[in-house]
Amino acid sequence: MIRLNAVTKTYAAGSSRSHTAVDRVTLGITGERITVLQGPSGSGKTTLLSLIGGMARPTSGRIFFGEREITSLPERFLAELRRRQVGFVFQNYHLIRGVNVLENVILPALPLGEPFKAVRRRAEELMAQLEITRLATLPVQHLSGGEQQRVAIARALINRPSLLIADEPTAHLDSDLSEQFMAIVADLKERGHTVVIASHDPMVCRHRAVDTVVSLHDGRLATDAAVA
Ligand SMILES: Nc1ncnc2c1ncn2[C@@H]1O[C@H](COP(=O)(O)OP(=O)(O)OP(=O)(O)O)[C@@H](O)[C@H]1O
Ligand SMILES: [Mg+2]
């Protein structure tokens, strides 16, 4: 579904602070599977996720999303692709404080101009699946970490993305909630979503629902297992 061809990302390229976070990575992310990027802190996992999800552009190399090359797509097209095809669950959730749970979930759908009733119905379905219906009218800052994460997942899924990206999703969760998160993504895979997770949590890397583990070290792939 996504292909990276010799992709490099260098921050502050050309300056004395220049740092190559992702170094000539060639990788295929297969559709309807769960891929985990693992590696020590600073190895380039978040950078690689942002390249895969069209949030950052490579310094060199090429990226294909389905049949479409997105390497140098103008920002407005890239933003449209992200909105329609990619759901992000950030490490710190990035929920909007002062706004309630239902509104947080619905927000990414508003720019797409779909009838509000349909969006609201979908939000309610997602919230029911994720067992957060009773939280709908609470401001998000009143929720526990695990509850916030489920709101972040519902929000990431509101536009029915084909690709779900999660950055260190279990970092703030206890082992029961981590297992619950993996059950949610296993179910998403069954329903045809592609999932990419960055994690150094061994429980995630070894989870039975995970199809491929890709190891990064200093921005380089340590395994060719997922190269397509
Ligand atoms: N915007 C930036 N400008 C300069 N350097 C950056 C930037 N973002 C990340 N880096 C550097 O790139 C390297 C890879 O960072 P990245 O966040 O991708 O690693 P990571 O594997 O996600 O780490 P962690 O496990 O701590 O989240 C690090 O050395 C980091 O300091
Ligand atoms: Mg990171």
Coordinates of N, CA and C and ligand atoms in Angstrom, one line a residue:
M1 N 0.8 -1.2 0.0 CA 0.0 0.0 0.0 C 0.9 1.3 0.0
I2 N 2.0 1.2 0.8 CA 2.9 2.4 0.8 C 4.3 1.9 0.5
R3 N 5.0 2.6 -0.3 CA 6.4 2.2 -0.6 C 7.3 3.3 -0.5
L4 N 8.4 3.1 0.2 CA 9.4 4.1 0.4 C 10.7 3.5 -0.4
N5 N 11.2 4.4 -1.2 CA 12.3 4.0 -2.0 C 13.5 4.9 -1.7
A6 N 14.5 4.3 -1.0 CA 15.7 5.0 -0.6 C 15.5 6.4 0.0
V7 N 14.6 6.4 1.0 CA 14.1 7.7 1.5 C 15.1 8.1 2.6
T8 N 15.4 9.4 2.5 CA 16.3 10.0 3.5 C 15.6 11.3 4.0
K9 N 15.7 11.5 5.3 CA 15.2 12.8 5.9 C 16.3 13.4 6.7
T10 N 16.8 14.6 6.3 CA 17.8 15.3 7.0 C 17.2 16.6 7.5
Y11 N 17.3 16.7 8.9 CA 16.8 18.0 9.5 C 17.9 19.0 9.4
A12 N 17.5 20.3 9.2 CA 18.5 21.4 9.1 C 19.6 21.1 8.1
A13 N 19.2 20.5 7.0 CA 20.2 20.1 5.9 C 21.0 21.3 5.5
G14 N 22.3 21.1 5.4 CA 23.1 22.2 4.9 C 23.7 23.1 6.0
S15 N 23.1 23.0 7.3 CA 23.6 23.8 8.4 C 24.5 22.9 9.2
S16 N 25.2 23.6 10.2 CA 26.1 22.8 11.1 C 25.3 21.9 12.0
R17 N 24.0 22.1 12.2 CA 23.1 21.3 13.0 C 22.4 20.2 12.2
S18 N 22.8 20.0 11.0 CA 22.2 19.0 10.1 C 22.3 17.6 10.8
H19 N 21.1 16.9 10.7 CA 21.0 15.6 11.3 C 20.2 14.7 10.4
T20 N 20.7 13.6 10.0 CA 20.0 12.6 9.2 C 19.2 11.7 10.1
A21 N 17.9 11.8 10.2 CA 17.1 11.0 11.1 C 16.6 9.7 10.4
V22 N 16.5 9.8 9.1 CA 16.1 8.6 8.3 C 17.1 8.5 7.1
D23 N 17.7 7.3 7.0 CA 18.8 7.2 6.1 C 18.6 6.1 5.0
R24 N 18.3 6.5 3.9 CA 18.1 5.6 2.7 C 17.3 4.4 3.1
V25 N 16.1 4.6 3.5 CA 15.2 3.5 3.9 C 14.3 3.1 2.7
T26 N 14.4 1.8 2.4 CA 13.5 1.2 1.4 C 12.6 0.2 2.1
L27 N 11.3 0.5 1.9 CA 10.4 -0.3 2.8 C 9.0 -0.4 2.1
G28 N 8.4 -1.5 2.2 CA 7.0 -1.6 1.7 C 6.1 -1.9 2.9
I29 N 5.0 -1.1 3.0 CA 4.0 -1.4 4.0 C 2.8 -2.0 3.3
T30 N 2.6 -3.3 3.6 CA 1.5 -4.0 2.9 C 0.1 -3.6 3.5
G31 N -0.9 -3.6 2.7 CA -2.2 -3.2 3.1 C -2.8 -4.3 4.0
E32 N -3.8 -3.8 4.9 CA -4.5 -4.7 5.7 C -3.6 -5.6 6.6
R33 N -2.6 -5.0 7.1 CA -1.7 -5.6 8.0 C -1.2 -4.7 9.1
I34 N -0.6 -5.2 10.2 CA -0.1 -4.4 11.2 C 1.4 -4.4 11.1
T35 N 2.0 -3.3 10.9 CA 3.5 -3.2 10.9 C 3.9 -2.3 12.1
V36 N 5.0 -2.8 12.8 CA 5.5 -2.1 13.9 C 6.9 -1.6 13.6
L37 N 7.2 -0.3 13.8 CA 8.6 0.2 13.7 C 9.1 0.2 15.1
Q38 N 10.2 -0.5 15.3 CA 10.8 -0.5 16.6 C 12.3 0.0 16.5
G39 N 12.8 0.5 17.7 CA 14.2 1.0 17.7 C 14.3 1.9 18.9
P40 N 15.6 2.1 19.3 CA 15.8 2.9 20.5 C 15.4 4.4 20.2
S41 N 15.3 5.1 21.3 CA 15.0 6.5 21.3 C 16.0 7.2 20.3
G42 N 15.4 8.0 19.4 CA 16.3 8.8 18.5 C 16.6 8.0 17.2
S43 N 16.1 6.8 17.1 CA 16.5 6.0 15.9 C 15.7 6.4 14.7
G44 N 14.7 7.3 14.8 CA 14.0 7.8 13.6 C 12.6 7.3 13.4
K45 N 12.0 6.7 14.4 CA 10.7 6.1 14.3 C 9.6 7.2 14.0
T46 N 9.6 8.2 14.8 CA 8.6 9.3 14.6 C 8.8 9.9 13.2
T47 N 10.0 10.2 12.9 CA 10.3 10.8 11.6 C 9.8 9.9 10.4
L48 N 10.1 8.6 10.5 CA 9.6 7.7 9.5 C 8.1 7.6 9.4
L49 N 7.4 7.6 10.6 CA 6.0 7.6 10.6 C 5.4 8.9 9.9
S50 N 6.1 10.0 10.1 CA 5.6 11.2 9.5 C 5.8 11.2 8.0
L51 N 6.8 10.6 7.6 CA 7.0 10.4 6.1 C 6.0 9.5 5.5
I52 N 5.7 8.4 6.2 CA 4.7 7.4 5.7 C 3.3 8.1 5.7
G53 N 3.0 8.9 6.6 CA 1.7 9.5 6.7 C 1.6 10.8 5.9
G54 N 2.6 11.2 5.2 CA 2.5 12.4 4.4 C 2.5 13.7 5.2
M55 N 3.1 13.6 6.5 CA 3.2 14.8 7.3 C 4.5 15.5 7.1
A56 N 5.5 14.8 6.5 CA 6.8 15.4 6.3 C 7.2 14.9 4.9
R57 N 8.1 15.7 4.3 CA 8.7 15.3 3.0 C 10.1 14.8 3.1
P58 N 10.4 13.9 2.3 CA 11.8 13.4 2.4 C 12.8 14.4 1.8
T59 N 14.0 14.3 2.2 CA 15.1 15.2 1.6 C 15.5 14.5 0.3
S60 N 15.5 13.2 0.2 CA 15.7 12.5 -1.0 C 15.0 11.2 -1.0
G61 N 14.9 10.5 -2.1 CA 14.1 9.3 -2.2 C 12.7 9.5 -2.7
R62 N 11.9 8.5 -2.8 CA 10.6 8.6 -3.3 C 9.6 7.8 -2.4
I63 N 8.4 8.4 -2.3 CA 7.3 7.7 -1.5 C 6.1 7.6 -2.4
F64 N 5.5 6.4 -2.3 CA 4.3 6.1 -3.1 C 3.2 5.7 -2.1
F65 N 2.0 6.3 -2.3 CA 0.9 5.9 -1.5 C -0.1 5.3 -2.4
G66 N -0.3 4.0 -2.3 CA -1.0 3.2 -3.4 C -0.3 3.4 -4.7
E67 N -1.0 3.8 -5.7 CA -0.3 4.0 -7.0 C 0.2 5.4 -7.2
R68 N 0.0 6.2 -6.2 CA 0.3 7.6 -6.4 C 1.6 8.0 -5.7
E69 N 2.4 8.7 -6.5 CA 3.7 9.2 -5.8 C 3.4 10.5 -5.1
I70 N 3.8 10.5 -3.8 CA 3.4 11.7 -3.0 C 4.7 12.5 -2.7
T71 N 5.9 12.1 -3.2 CA 7.1 12.7 -2.8 C 7.1 14.2 -2.9
S72 N 6.7 14.8 -4.0 CA 6.7 16.2 -4.1 C 5.3 16.8 -4.4
L73 N 4.3 16.1 -3.8 CA 2.9 16.6 -4.0 C 2.8 18.0 -3.3
P74 N 2.1 19.0 -4.0 CA 1.9 20.3 -3.3 C 1.2 20.1 -2.0
E75 N 1.5 20.9 -1.0 CA 0.9 20.8 0.3 C -0.6 20.6 0.4
R76 N -1.3 21.3 -0.5 CA -2.8 21.2 -0.4 C -3.3 19.8 -0.8
F77 N -2.6 19.2 -1.7 CA -3.0 17.8 -2.1 C -2.6 16.8 -1.0
L78 N -1.4 17.1 -0.4 CA -0.9 16.2 0.7 C -1.9 16.3 1.9
A79 N -2.3 17.5 2.2 CA -3.2 17.7 3.3 C -4.6 17.0 3.0
E80 N -5.0 17.0 1.8 CA -6.3 16.4 1.4 C -6.1 14.8 1.6
L81 N -4.9 14.3 1.1 CA -4.7 12.9 1.3 C -4.6 12.5 2.7
R82 N -4.0 13.3 3.6 CA -3.9 13.0 5.0 C -5.3 13.0 5.6
R83 N -6.1 14.0 5.2 CA -7.4 14.1 5.8 C -8.3 12.9 5.5
R84 N -8.2 12.5 4.2 CA -9.1 11.4 3.8 C -8.6 10.0 4.0
Q85 N -7.3 9.9 4.0 CA -6.8 8.5 4.0 C -6.0 8.1 5.2
V86 N -5.6 9.1 6.0 CA -4.7 8.7 7.1 C -5.3 9.2 8.5
G87 N -5.3 8.3 9.4 CA -5.7 8.7 10.8 C -4.4 8.6 11.7
F88 N -4.2 9.7 12.5 CA -3.0 9.7 13.3 C -3.4 9.6 14.8
V89 N -2.7 8.8 15.5 CA -2.8 8.8 17.0 C -1.5 9.2 17.5
F90 N -1.4 10.4 18.0 CA -0.1 11.0 18.5 C 0.2 10.5 19.9
Q91 N 1.5 10.5 20.2 CA 1.9 10.0 21.5 C 1.2 10.7 22.6
N92 N 1.1 12.0 22.5 CA 0.4 12.7 23.6 C -1.1 13.1 23.2
Y93 N -1.6 12.3 22.3 CA -3.0 12.4 21.8 C -3.4 13.7 21.1
H94 N -2.8 14.8 21.5 CA -3.1 16.1 20.9 C -4.6 16.4 20.8
L95 N -5.3 16.1 21.9 CA -6.8 16.4 21.9 C -6.9 17.9 22.2
I96 N -8.1 18.4 21.8 CA -8.3 19.8 22.0 C -9.0 20.1 23.3
R97 N -8.3 20.7 24.2 CA -8.8 21.0 25.6 C -9.9 22.0 25.5
G98 N -10.8 21.9 26.5 CA -11.9 22.8 26.6 C -13.0 22.5 25.6
V99 N -12.8 21.4 24.9 CA -13.9 21.0 23.9 C -14.2 19.5 24.3
N100 N -15.5 19.2 24.2 CA -15.9 17.8 24.7 C -15.5 16.7 23.8
V101 N -15.7 15.5 24.3 CA -15.2 14.3 23.6 C -15.8 14.2 22.2
L102 N -17.2 14.3 22.2 CA -17.8 14.2 20.9 C -17.3 15.2 19.9
E103 N -17.1 16.4 20.3 CA -16.6 17.5 19.4 C -15.2 17.2 18.9
N104 N -14.4 16.6 19.8 CA -13.0 16.3 19.4 C -13.1 15.2 18.3
V105 N -14.0 14.3 18.5 CA -14.0 13.2 17.5 C -14.5 13.7 16.1
I106 N -15.5 14.6 16.2 CA -16.1 15.1 14.9 C -15.2 16.0 14.1
L107 N -14.4 16.8 14.9 CA -13.7 17.9 14.3 C -13.0 17.7 12.9
P108 N -12.2 16.6 12.8 CA -11.5 16.4 11.5 C -12.4 16.2 10.3
A109 N -13.7 15.9 10.6 CA -14.6 15.6 9.5 C -15.2 16.9 8.9
L110 N -15.2 18.0 9.7 CA -15.9 19.2 9.3 C -15.4 19.8 8.0
P111 N -14.1 19.8 7.8 CA -13.6 20.4 6.5 C -14.0 19.7 5.3
L112 N -14.5 18.4 5.4 CA -14.8 17.6 4.3 C -16.3 17.9 3.8
G113 N -17.0 18.6 4.5 CA -18.3 19.1 4.1 C -19.4 18.0 4.0
E114 N -19.3 16.9 4.7 CA -20.3 15.9 4.7 C -21.4 16.3 5.6
P115 N -22.7 15.9 5.3 CA -23.8 16.3 6.2 C -23.5 16.0 7.6
F116 N -23.8 16.9 8.5 CA -23.4 16.8 9.9 C -24.0 15.6 10.6
K117 N -25.3 15.3 10.2 CA -26.0 14.1 10.8 C -25.2 12.8 10.6
A118 N -24.7 12.7 9.4 CA -24.0 11.4 9.0 C -22.7 11.3 9.8
V119 N -22.0 12.5 9.9 CA -20.7 12.5 10.7 C -21.0 12.2 12.2
R120 N -22.1 12.8 12.7 CA -22.4 12.6 14.1 C -22.7 11.1 14.3
R121 N -23.5 10.5 13.4 CA -23.9 9.1 13.6 C -22.6 8.2 13.6
R122 N -21.7 8.5 12.7 CA -20.4 7.7 12.6 C -19.6 7.9 13.9
A123 N -19.6 9.2 14.4 CA -18.8 9.4 15.7 C -19.4 8.6 16.8
E124 N -20.8 8.6 16.8 CA -21.4 7.8 17.9 C -21.2 6.3 17.8
E125 N -21.1 5.8 16.6 CA -20.8 4.4 16.4 C -19.4 4.1 16.9
L126 N -18.4 5.0 16.5 CA -17.0 4.7 16.9 C -16.9 4.8 18.4
M127 N -17.6 5.8 19.0 CA -17.5 5.9 20.4 C -18.1 4.7 21.1
A128 N -19.2 4.1 20.5 CA -19.7 2.9 21.1 C -18.7 1.8 21.0
Q129 N -18.1 1.6 19.9 CA -17.1 0.5 19.7 C -16.0 0.7 20.7
L130 N -15.6 1.9 20.9 CA -14.4 2.1 21.8 C -14.9 2.3 23.3
E131 N -16.1 2.1 23.5 CA -16.7 2.2 24.9 C -16.4 3.5 25.6
I132 N -16.7 4.6 24.8 CA -16.5 5.9 25.4 C -17.8 6.8 25.3
T133 N -18.9 6.1 25.0 CA -20.2 6.8 24.8 C -20.5 7.6 26.0
R134 N -20.3 7.1 27.2 CA -20.7 7.8 28.4 C -19.9 9.1 28.6
L135 N -18.8 9.2 27.9 CA -17.9 10.3 28.1 C -18.2 11.5 27.2
A136 N -19.2 11.3 26.3 CA -19.4 12.2 25.1 C -19.4 13.7 25.5
T137 N -20.0 14.0 26.6 CA -20.1 15.5 26.8 C -19.1 16.0 27.8
L138 N -18.1 15.2 28.2 CA -17.1 15.6 29.1 C -16.0 16.4 28.4
P139 N -15.5 17.4 29.0 CA -14.3 18.1 28.4 C -13.1 17.1 28.5
V140 N -12.3 17.0 27.4 CA -11.3 15.9 27.4 C -10.3 16.0 28.5
Q141 N -10.0 17.2 29.1 CA -9.0 17.3 30.1 C -9.5 16.6 31.4
H142 N -10.7 16.1 31.5 CA -11.2 15.4 32.7 C -11.0 13.9 32.5
L143 N -10.5 13.4 31.4 CA -10.4 12.0 31.2 C -9.1 11.4 31.6
S144 N -9.1 10.1 31.9 CA -7.9 9.4 32.2 C -7.0 9.2 30.9
G145 N -5.8 8.8 31.1 CA -4.9 8.6 29.9 C -5.5 7.6 28.9
G146 N -6.0 6.5 29.4 CA -6.6 5.4 28.6 C -7.8 5.9 27.9
E147 N -8.6 6.7 28.6 CA -9.8 7.3 27.9 C -9.5 8.2 26.8
Q148 N -8.5 9.1 27.1 CA -8.0 10.1 26.1 C -7.5 9.3 24.9
Q149 N -6.8 8.2 25.1 CA -6.3 7.5 24.0 C -7.4 7.0 23.1
R150 N -8.5 6.5 23.7 CA -9.6 5.9 22.9 C -10.3 7.1 22.2
V151 N -10.4 8.3 22.8 CA -10.9 9.4 22.0 C -10.0 9.7 20.8
A152 N -8.7 9.6 21.0 CA -7.8 9.9 19.9 C -7.9 8.9 18.8
I153 N -8.2 7.6 19.2 CA -8.4 6.6 18.2 C -9.7 6.9 17.4
A154 N -10.8 7.2 18.1 CA -12.1 7.5 17.5 C -11.9 8.7 16.5
R155 N -11.2 9.7 17.0 CA -11.0 10.9 16.1 C -10.2 10.5 14.9
A156 N -9.1 9.6 15.1 CA -8.3 9.2 13.9 C -9.1 8.4 12.9
L157 N -10.2 7.8 13.4 CA -11.0 6.9 12.4 C -12.2 7.6 11.8
I158 N -12.5 8.9 12.2 CA -13.7 9.5 11.9 C -13.9 9.6 10.3
N159 N -12.8 9.9 9.6 CA -12.9 10.0 8.2 C -12.6 8.7 7.4
R160 N -12.8 7.6 8.2 CA -12.6 6.2 7.6 C -11.3 6.1 6.8
P161 N -10.2 6.4 7.5 CA -8.9 6.3 6.8 C -8.5 4.9 6.4
S162 N -7.8 4.7 5.3 CA -7.3 3.3 5.0 C -6.1 3.0 5.9
L163 N -5.4 4.1 6.3 CA -4.2 3.9 7.1 C -4.3 4.5 8.5
L164 N -4.0 3.8 9.5 CA -4.0 4.3 10.8 C -2.5 4.3 11.3
I165 N -2.0 5.4 11.8 CA -0.7 5.5 12.3 C -0.7 5.9 13.8
A166 N 0.0 5.1 14.6 CA 0.0 5.4 16.0 C 1.5 5.5 16.5
D167 N 1.8 6.6 17.2 CA 3.2 6.8 17.7 C 3.2 6.5 19.2
E168 N 4.0 5.5 19.5 CA 4.1 5.0 20.9 C 2.8 5.0 21.7
P169 N 1.8 4.2 21.1 CA 0.5 4.3 21.6 C 0.3 3.7 23.0
T170 N 1.3 2.9 23.5 CA 1.1 2.3 24.8 C 2.0 2.9 25.9
A171 N 2.7 4.0 25.5 CA 3.6 4.6 26.4 C 3.0 5.0 27.7
H172 N 1.7 5.5 27.7 CA 1.1 5.9 29.0 C 0.1 4.9 29.5
L173 N 0.1 3.7 29.0 CA -0.9 2.8 29.4 C -0.4 1.6 30.2
D174 N -1.2 1.1 31.1 CA -0.8 -0.1 31.9 C -1.0 -1.3 31.0
S175 N -0.6 -2.5 31.5 CA -0.6 -3.6 30.5 C -2.0 -4.0 30.1
D176 N -3.1 -3.8 30.9 CA -4.4 -4.2 30.5 C -4.9 -3.2 29.3
L177 N -4.6 -1.9 29.5 CA -5.0 -1.0 28.5 C -4.2 -1.2 27.2
S178 N -2.9 -1.6 27.4 CA -2.1 -1.8 26.2 C -2.6 -3.0 25.4
E179 N -3.0 -4.0 26.1 CA -3.7 -5.2 25.5 C -5.0 -4.8 24.8
Q180 N -5.7 -3.9 25.4 CA -7.0 -3.4 24.8 C -6.7 -2.6 23.6
F181 N -5.6 -1.8 23.6 CA -5.3 -1.1 22.4 C -5.0 -2.0 21.2
M182 N -4.2 -3.1 21.5 CA -3.8 -4.0 20.5 C -5.0 -4.8 20.0
A183 N -6.0 -5.0 20.9 CA -7.2 -5.7 20.4 C -8.0 -4.8 19.4
I184 N -8.0 -3.5 19.7 CA -8.7 -2.5 18.9 C -8.0 -2.5 17.5
V185 N -6.7 -2.5 17.4 CA -6.0 -2.4 16.1 C -6.1 -3.7 15.4
A186 N -6.1 -4.9 16.1 CA -6.3 -6.2 15.5 C -7.7 -6.2 14.8
D187 N -8.7 -5.6 15.5 CA -10.0 -5.6 14.9 C -10.1 -4.6 13.7
L188 N -9.3 -3.5 13.7 CA -9.2 -2.6 12.6 C -8.6 -3.4 11.4
K189 N -7.6 -4.1 11.6 CA -7.0 -4.9 10.6 C -8.0 -5.8 9.9
E190 N -8.7 -6.5 10.8 CA -9.8 -7.4 10.3 C -10.8 -6.7 9.4
R191 N -11.0 -5.4 9.7 CA -12.0 -4.7 8.9 C -11.3 -3.9 7.7
G192 N -10.1 -4.3 7.4 CA -9.5 -3.8 6.2 C -8.6 -2.6 6.3
H193 N -8.3 -2.1 7.5 CA -7.4 -1.0 7.7 C -6.0 -1.5 7.7
T194 N -5.1 -0.6 7.3 CA -3.6 -0.8 7.4 C -3.2 0.0 8.7
V195 N -2.3 -0.7 9.5 CA -1.9 0.0 10.7 C -0.4 0.0 10.8
V196 N 0.1 1.2 11.1 CA 1.6 1.3 11.3 C 1.8 1.9 12.7
I197 N 2.6 1.2 13.5 CA 2.8 1.6 14.9 C 4.3 1.8 15.2
A198 N 4.7 2.9 15.8 CA 6.0 3.1 16.3 C 6.0 2.7 17.7
S199 N 6.9 1.8 18.2 CA 6.9 1.5 19.6 C 8.2 0.8 20.0
H200 N 8.6 1.1 21.2 CA 9.7 0.2 21.7 C 9.2 -0.7 22.9
D201 N 7.8 -0.8 22.9 CA 7.2 -1.6 23.9 C 7.3 -3.1 23.5
P202 N 8.0 -4.0 24.2 CA 8.1 -5.4 23.7 C 6.8 -6.1 23.6
M203 N 5.8 -5.7 24.5 CA 4.5 -6.3 24.4 C 3.8 -6.0 23.0
V204 N 4.1 -4.8 22.5 CA 3.5 -4.4 21.1 C 4.3 -5.2 20.1
C205 N 5.6 -5.2 20.1 CA 6.4 -5.8 19.1 C 6.1 -7.3 19.0
R206 N 5.9 -7.9 20.1 CA 5.7 -9.4 20.1 C 4.2 -9.8 20.0
H207 N 3.3 -8.8 19.9 CA 1.9 -9.2 19.9 C 1.5 -10.1 18.7
R208 N 0.6 -11.0 19.0 CA 0.2 -12.0 18.0 C -0.4 -11.3 16.7
A209 N -1.1 -10.2 16.9 CA -1.8 -9.6 15.8 C -0.8 -8.8 14.8
V210 N 0.5 -8.7 15.3 CA 1.4 -7.9 14.5 C 2.0 -8.8 13.4
D211 N 2.0 -8.3 12.1 CA 2.4 -9.1 11.0 C 3.9 -8.9 10.7
T212 N 4.4 -7.6 10.9 CA 5.8 -7.3 10.5 C 6.4 -6.4 11.5
V213 N 7.6 -6.7 11.9 CA 8.3 -5.7 12.8 C 9.6 -5.3 12.0
V214 N 9.7 -3.9 12.0 CA 10.8 -3.3 11.2 C 11.7 -2.7 12.3
S215 N 13.0 -3.0 12.3 CA 13.9 -2.4 13.3 C 14.7 -1.3 12.7
L216 N 14.7 -0.2 13.4 CA 15.5 1.0 13.0 C 16.6 1.2 13.9
H217 N 17.7 1.6 13.4 CA 18.9 2.0 14.2 C 19.6 3.1 13.5
D218 N 19.7 4.2 14.2 CA 20.4 5.4 13.6 C 19.8 5.7 12.3
G219 N 18.5 5.6 12.1 CA 17.8 6.0 10.9 C 17.9 5.0 9.8
R220 N 18.6 3.9 10.1 CA 18.7 2.8 9.0 C 17.9 1.6 9.4
L221 N 17.4 0.9 8.4 CA 16.7 -0.4 8.6 C 17.7 -1.4 9.1
A222 N 17.3 -2.1 10.1 CA 18.2 -3.2 10.6 C 17.8 -4.5 10.0
T223 N 16.6 -4.5 9.4 CA 16.1 -5.8 8.9 C 15.5 -5.5 7.5
D224 N 15.6 -6.5 6.6 CA 15.0 -6.4 5.3 C 13.6 -7.1 5.3
A225 N 13.1 -7.5 6.5 CA 11.9 -8.3 6.5 C 10.7 -7.7 5.8
A226 N 10.6 -6.4 5.8 CA 9.4 -5.8 5.2 C 9.7 -5.2 3.9
V227 N 10.8 -5.4 3.4 CA 11.2 -4.7 2.1 C 10.4 -5.5 1.0
A228 N 9.6 -4.7 0.2 CA 8.8 -5.3 -0.8 C 9.3 -4.8 -2.2
Ligands
LIG1 N1 12.6 18.8 13.9 C1 13.8 18.3 14.1 N2 14.9 19.0 13.9 C2 16.1 18.5 14.1 N3 16.3 17.2 14.6 C3 15.2 16.5 14.8 C4 13.9 16.9 14.6 N4 13.0 15.9 14.8 C5 13.8 14.9 15.2 N5 15.1 15.2 15.2 C6 16.2 14.3 15.5 O1 16.1 13.1 14.6 C7 16.4 11.9 15.3 C8 15.3 11.0 15.2 O2 14.2 11.5 15.9 P1 12.8 10.7 16.0 O3 11.9 11.6 16.8 O4 12.3 10.3 14.7 O5 13.2 9.4 16.8 P2 12.4 8.3 17.6 O6 12.9 7.0 17.2 O7 10.9 8.6 17.3 O8 12.7 8.6 19.1 P3 11.8 8.4 20.4 O9 11.7 6.9 20.7 O10 12.5 9.1 21.5 O11 10.4 8.9 20.2 C9 16.8 12.3 16.7 O12 18.2 12.4 16.9 C10 16.1 13.7 16.9 O13 16.8 14.5 17.8
MG2 MG 9.3 9.1 18.6

